[in-house]
Structures are given as structure tokens and as C-alpha cells.
XYZ file of C-alpha atoms in Angstrom:
257
model
C -15.768 -10.450 -56.367
C -18.012 -13.635 -57.941
C -19.917 -12.841 -61.154
C -23.715 -11.776 -60.457
C -24.685 -13.664 -63.432
C -22.866 -16.830 -62.747
C -24.418 -16.812 -58.749
C -28.039 -15.875 -60.199
C -27.684 -19.280 -62.868
C -26.120 -21.256 -60.210
C -29.091 -20.516 -57.900
C -31.761 -21.185 -60.629
C -29.674 -24.167 -61.846
C -29.802 -25.733 -58.386
C -33.450 -24.982 -57.196
C -34.467 -26.269 -60.979
C -32.424 -29.309 -60.530
C -33.836 -29.948 -57.135
C -37.264 -29.941 -58.389
C -36.567 -31.910 -61.625
C -34.650 -34.420 -58.965
C -37.617 -34.738 -57.200
C -40.132 -34.948 -60.350
C -38.097 -37.289 -61.615
C -37.446 -39.746 -58.633
C -41.065 -39.488 -57.123
C -43.811 -42.298 -57.670
C -46.845 -41.642 -59.673
C -49.018 -40.330 -57.720
C -51.200 -42.323 -55.515
C -55.073 -42.337 -56.249
C -56.899 -39.955 -53.961
C -58.834 -40.908 -51.466
C -62.897 -40.807 -51.665
C -62.676 -37.817 -49.341
C -60.676 -35.929 -51.993
C -57.780 -35.596 -49.357
C -54.088 -35.320 -50.766
C -52.026 -38.261 -49.965
C -49.303 -38.492 -47.351
C -47.596 -41.259 -48.503
C -46.896 -43.315 -51.875
C -45.456 -46.489 -52.386
C -41.274 -46.550 -53.245
C -39.889 -47.990 -56.068
C -38.798 -50.925 -54.291
C -42.136 -51.720 -52.711
C -41.513 -49.577 -49.851
C -43.208 -46.522 -48.509
C -42.142 -42.741 -49.419
C -43.522 -39.462 -49.270
C -46.078 -38.478 -52.277
C -45.070 -35.742 -54.590
C -47.248 -32.861 -52.725
C -45.724 -33.635 -49.733
C -42.218 -33.685 -51.218
C -42.721 -30.394 -52.742
C -44.323 -28.619 -49.149
C -41.066 -30.212 -47.805
C -39.051 -28.607 -50.424
C -40.916 -25.262 -49.857
C -40.382 -25.296 -46.519
C -36.524 -26.046 -47.086
C -36.447 -22.781 -49.357
C -38.116 -20.831 -46.272
C -36.076 -21.757 -44.026
C -32.815 -20.599 -46.619
C -32.365 -17.168 -45.424
C -31.830 -18.161 -41.735
C -28.990 -20.778 -42.638
C -27.560 -17.945 -44.844
C -27.691 -15.526 -41.670
C -26.215 -18.266 -39.327
C -24.140 -20.658 -40.423
C -22.206 -18.502 -42.719
C -19.766 -14.941 -42.361
C -22.661 -13.012 -42.895
C -23.440 -12.957 -39.108
C -19.910 -11.473 -38.439
C -19.657 -8.966 -41.488
C -23.510 -7.642 -40.867
C -22.381 -6.620 -37.294
C -19.045 -5.133 -37.663
C -20.715 -3.027 -40.449
C -23.456 -1.878 -38.398
C -20.962 -0.981 -35.585
C -19.003 1.132 -37.937
C -22.318 2.729 -39.300
C -23.058 3.493 -35.611
C -19.001 4.711 -34.670
C -19.218 7.171 -37.691
C -22.751 8.688 -36.711
C -24.273 8.278 -40.027
C -27.715 6.691 -38.797
C -29.227 5.688 -42.229
C -26.138 6.051 -44.653
C -25.353 3.303 -45.744
C -28.603 2.201 -45.773
C -29.618 -1.358 -44.442
C -29.993 -3.013 -48.071
C -26.486 -1.832 -48.857
C -25.320 -3.685 -45.621
C -26.556 -6.261 -46.155
C -26.242 -6.597 -49.806
C -22.470 -6.086 -49.375
C -22.623 -8.887 -46.383
C -24.318 -10.959 -48.587
C -21.864 -11.225 -51.205
C -18.470 -11.007 -49.373
C -20.226 -14.627 -47.507
C -20.243 -15.882 -50.891
C -17.075 -14.820 -51.904
C -15.449 -16.858 -48.608
C -18.331 -19.664 -48.718
C -17.652 -20.443 -52.219
C -14.783 -23.504 -51.795
C -17.387 -24.576 -49.300
C -20.482 -24.344 -51.570
C -18.376 -26.233 -54.317
C -17.189 -28.489 -52.059
C -20.725 -29.698 -51.009
C -22.094 -29.777 -54.319
C -19.114 -32.252 -55.556
C -19.400 -34.206 -52.634
C -22.826 -34.522 -52.007
C -25.041 -33.535 -54.633
C -23.286 -34.690 -57.966
C -23.179 -38.427 -56.468
C -26.678 -38.214 -55.422
C -27.957 -36.985 -59.056
C -25.596 -39.763 -60.827
C -27.242 -42.580 -58.297
C -23.844 -43.554 -56.526
C -25.155 -42.145 -53.263
C -28.585 -42.376 -51.242
C -29.900 -39.364 -50.227
C -28.832 -39.935 -46.836
C -25.474 -40.514 -47.330
C -25.381 -38.109 -49.742
C -26.600 -35.586 -47.124
C -23.751 -37.046 -44.651
C -21.222 -36.574 -47.489
C -22.109 -32.918 -48.049
C -22.320 -32.181 -44.429
C -18.543 -32.881 -44.091
C -17.176 -29.966 -45.517
C -19.902 -27.648 -43.565
C -18.925 -29.323 -40.205
C -15.102 -28.767 -41.177
C -16.006 -24.765 -41.763
C -17.901 -24.331 -38.836
C -15.387 -26.307 -36.534
C -12.750 -23.887 -37.688
C -14.328 -20.620 -36.585
C -16.325 -22.104 -33.379
C -15.016 -21.943 -29.779
C -14.208 -24.849 -28.042
C -15.983 -23.205 -24.836
C -18.929 -22.734 -26.774
C -18.772 -26.335 -28.286
C -18.205 -28.065 -24.716
C -21.471 -26.146 -23.474
C -24.045 -27.471 -26.289
C -22.593 -30.760 -25.298
C -23.360 -30.466 -21.633
C -26.602 -29.001 -22.456
C -27.427 -31.962 -25.214
C -25.762 -34.379 -22.837
C -24.332 -35.889 -26.135
C -20.991 -37.707 -25.893
C -17.819 -36.353 -25.991
C -16.636 -36.602 -29.641
C -13.291 -38.342 -30.316
C -12.618 -35.906 -33.579
C -13.938 -32.516 -34.849
C -15.773 -34.457 -37.472
C -17.765 -36.681 -35.214
C -19.702 -33.487 -33.976
C -23.437 -33.400 -34.830
C -24.231 -29.951 -36.733
C -27.121 -29.611 -34.041
C -23.883 -28.966 -31.889
C -21.653 -27.181 -34.272
C -24.492 -24.723 -35.834
C -25.294 -22.771 -32.088
C -21.888 -22.983 -31.034
C -20.503 -21.111 -34.775
C -23.179 -18.795 -33.977
C -22.047 -17.753 -30.205
C -18.760 -17.632 -31.606
C -19.166 -15.468 -34.464
C -21.522 -12.981 -32.097
C -18.525 -12.652 -29.967
C -15.795 -12.245 -32.679
C -18.352 -9.225 -34.295
C -19.115 -7.502 -30.768
C -15.013 -7.559 -30.386
C -14.174 -6.309 -33.744
C -16.979 -3.667 -33.330
C -15.922 -2.459 -30.062
C -12.383 -1.713 -31.572
C -13.802 0.141 -34.544
C -15.845 2.043 -31.985
C -12.777 3.383 -29.842
C -11.187 5.821 -32.381
C -14.198 7.608 -33.370
C -14.867 7.691 -29.297
C -11.921 9.529 -28.944
C -13.043 12.231 -31.570
C -16.409 12.553 -29.559
C -14.870 12.991 -26.605
C -12.410 15.967 -27.621
C -15.151 17.545 -29.613
C -17.668 17.494 -26.440
C -14.528 18.833 -24.214
C -14.074 21.776 -26.626
C -17.594 22.441 -27.462
C -18.486 22.877 -23.602
C -14.923 24.632 -22.948
C -15.826 27.637 -24.798
C -19.518 27.621 -23.982
C -20.916 25.837 -27.039
C -23.665 24.187 -24.774
C -26.649 24.097 -26.979
C -25.052 23.159 -30.171
C -24.735 19.005 -30.051
C -21.610 17.647 -29.966
C -22.330 14.887 -32.624
C -23.267 17.395 -35.334
C -19.921 18.800 -35.037
C -17.730 15.378 -34.794
C -19.691 13.418 -37.532
C -17.986 15.601 -40.002
C -14.339 14.733 -38.860
C -15.249 11.289 -38.364
C -16.272 10.827 -41.787
C -13.315 13.049 -42.940
C -10.765 10.706 -41.286
C -12.410 7.608 -42.499
C -12.383 8.389 -45.700
C -8.730 10.071 -45.855
C -7.150 6.905 -44.338
C -9.118 4.597 -47.104
C -11.313 3.220 -44.286
C -13.846 0.934 -46.210
C -10.597 -0.886 -47.787
C -9.049 -1.351 -44.275
C -12.258 -2.780 -42.579
C -13.226 -5.089 -45.330
C -9.711 -6.290 -46.372
C -9.042 -6.948 -42.192
C -12.736 -8.286 -41.640
C -12.063 -10.694 -44.687
C -8.760 -11.752 -43.563
C -10.051 -13.183 -40.353
C -11.919 -16.006 -42.428
C -8.498 -17.024 -44.196
């Protein structure tokens, strides 16, 4: 499990580093217009036109707002949180563990899996851009390669073909030629299917317990007592005896390696 302090420092350093890089690379603010409006464009270092500092800050804040959606969509977070939700429903515990615990556990497990990919993106894209070896466009292309490799590994070929047909994009010669606009939705569909498949398998043993308990209670005439109230302790006891959390999390993590 990654160190919480290390993750916090990494995130803070990334945000501060991006802000400092934007401030350092931004041109001097253009003079405000007579009407007092904020300028959208400014003069670039080589005489070209670039975004002004306020617009760069606005774009950066917009990207930060989209960060939670990216974490939930293009990481193993999607599959993990679906499986844990199905597990909670199968146990019959509606609010235990709580949503915050499920989301937190899914987030840290996703960071553990994505740590090599994030470091690869940082070394191939961000570091060369900081040192001036690559432009922003080239750094984005180089940094997207590890992410494309990760997404293509778990995206089904059928889903990729579907979105290629929808977008009417040409057939790629290699998986590296696929665009993120094709890989990301294909990966999401593939993870949804994988999460629901694993959740259905988890449901089966607990469903058998529910059926047995319901049959016994009906046969002895206990009609007014809900079978779920009787079966819940048996399901939780069985889950604890077989060390269910370790088995589920261990098996779920192995699907990504």
C-alpha cells in the first residue's frame, strides 16, 4: 500500500509544480482593454499568440475539476468500486461498509495499480517538458503512450471495434495507433462488463444461503419473519470464516497483473 504522506506530497508537488510552470512560462500580462475586460490572448515568446495568464489559470482549474471523472473512468477504480458494491449487496449489509470506506479503499487500490503507469507518464512526459527537451504537444504525446498501453491491455477488441465504427475512424495498424477518444470509452465498457461479471459470481454463494434459509423458514411456518433477517448473520459469519475480504481483494488485484 503506498504511503499516504508520499501520495499527498506527490499530489501537492504536482499541483504546485504545474502552477509554477504555468507562471514561469506565461508571458507578461497584456494590458487590459479600455473596457477593463480580461484579455484572452497574449504575445508569445517568439512573437506568436498564446493564451494569457488568466486564461491559463482558468484552463488549469477546469482540468482540476475534471480530475475526479478521469480517476473514476480511466483507472481500475471503476471495476473495484462496482465489485465492492455488489459484495455489500450480497452480504445484505446495506450501509456497512459505508460509501466513504468503499470509495477510499477503491481509490488506494487504484493508486497501487496505477503507480507504475503514473511514474512512467511523469518520466516520459512531464520531466522532459520541465527541462525544455519537449514541447507541450510532444510531451502530451509521449506521456499518453503509457496510458494507451494500460487502456489497450484491458479494453476488449469488440468494444474498440464498436467505437471505431461509431467514430468512423480508420483501422489502426497497431494498438499504439489508437486514439484516447477510442480507448477511453472502450475501456469503460470493458470494465463495466468485468465488474458485473465478478459481482454476479460473488452473488451466487450468498444467493444459495438466502434460498436455503427462505425454504426452511417457509417450511416451518415462519411466514411473518423476513428470511433476509435470518440469513444475514449466516452470510456474514461465512464471509468472516473464509477470510472473505482478503480473498476478494487479492483475487480482484490479481486481475490487473
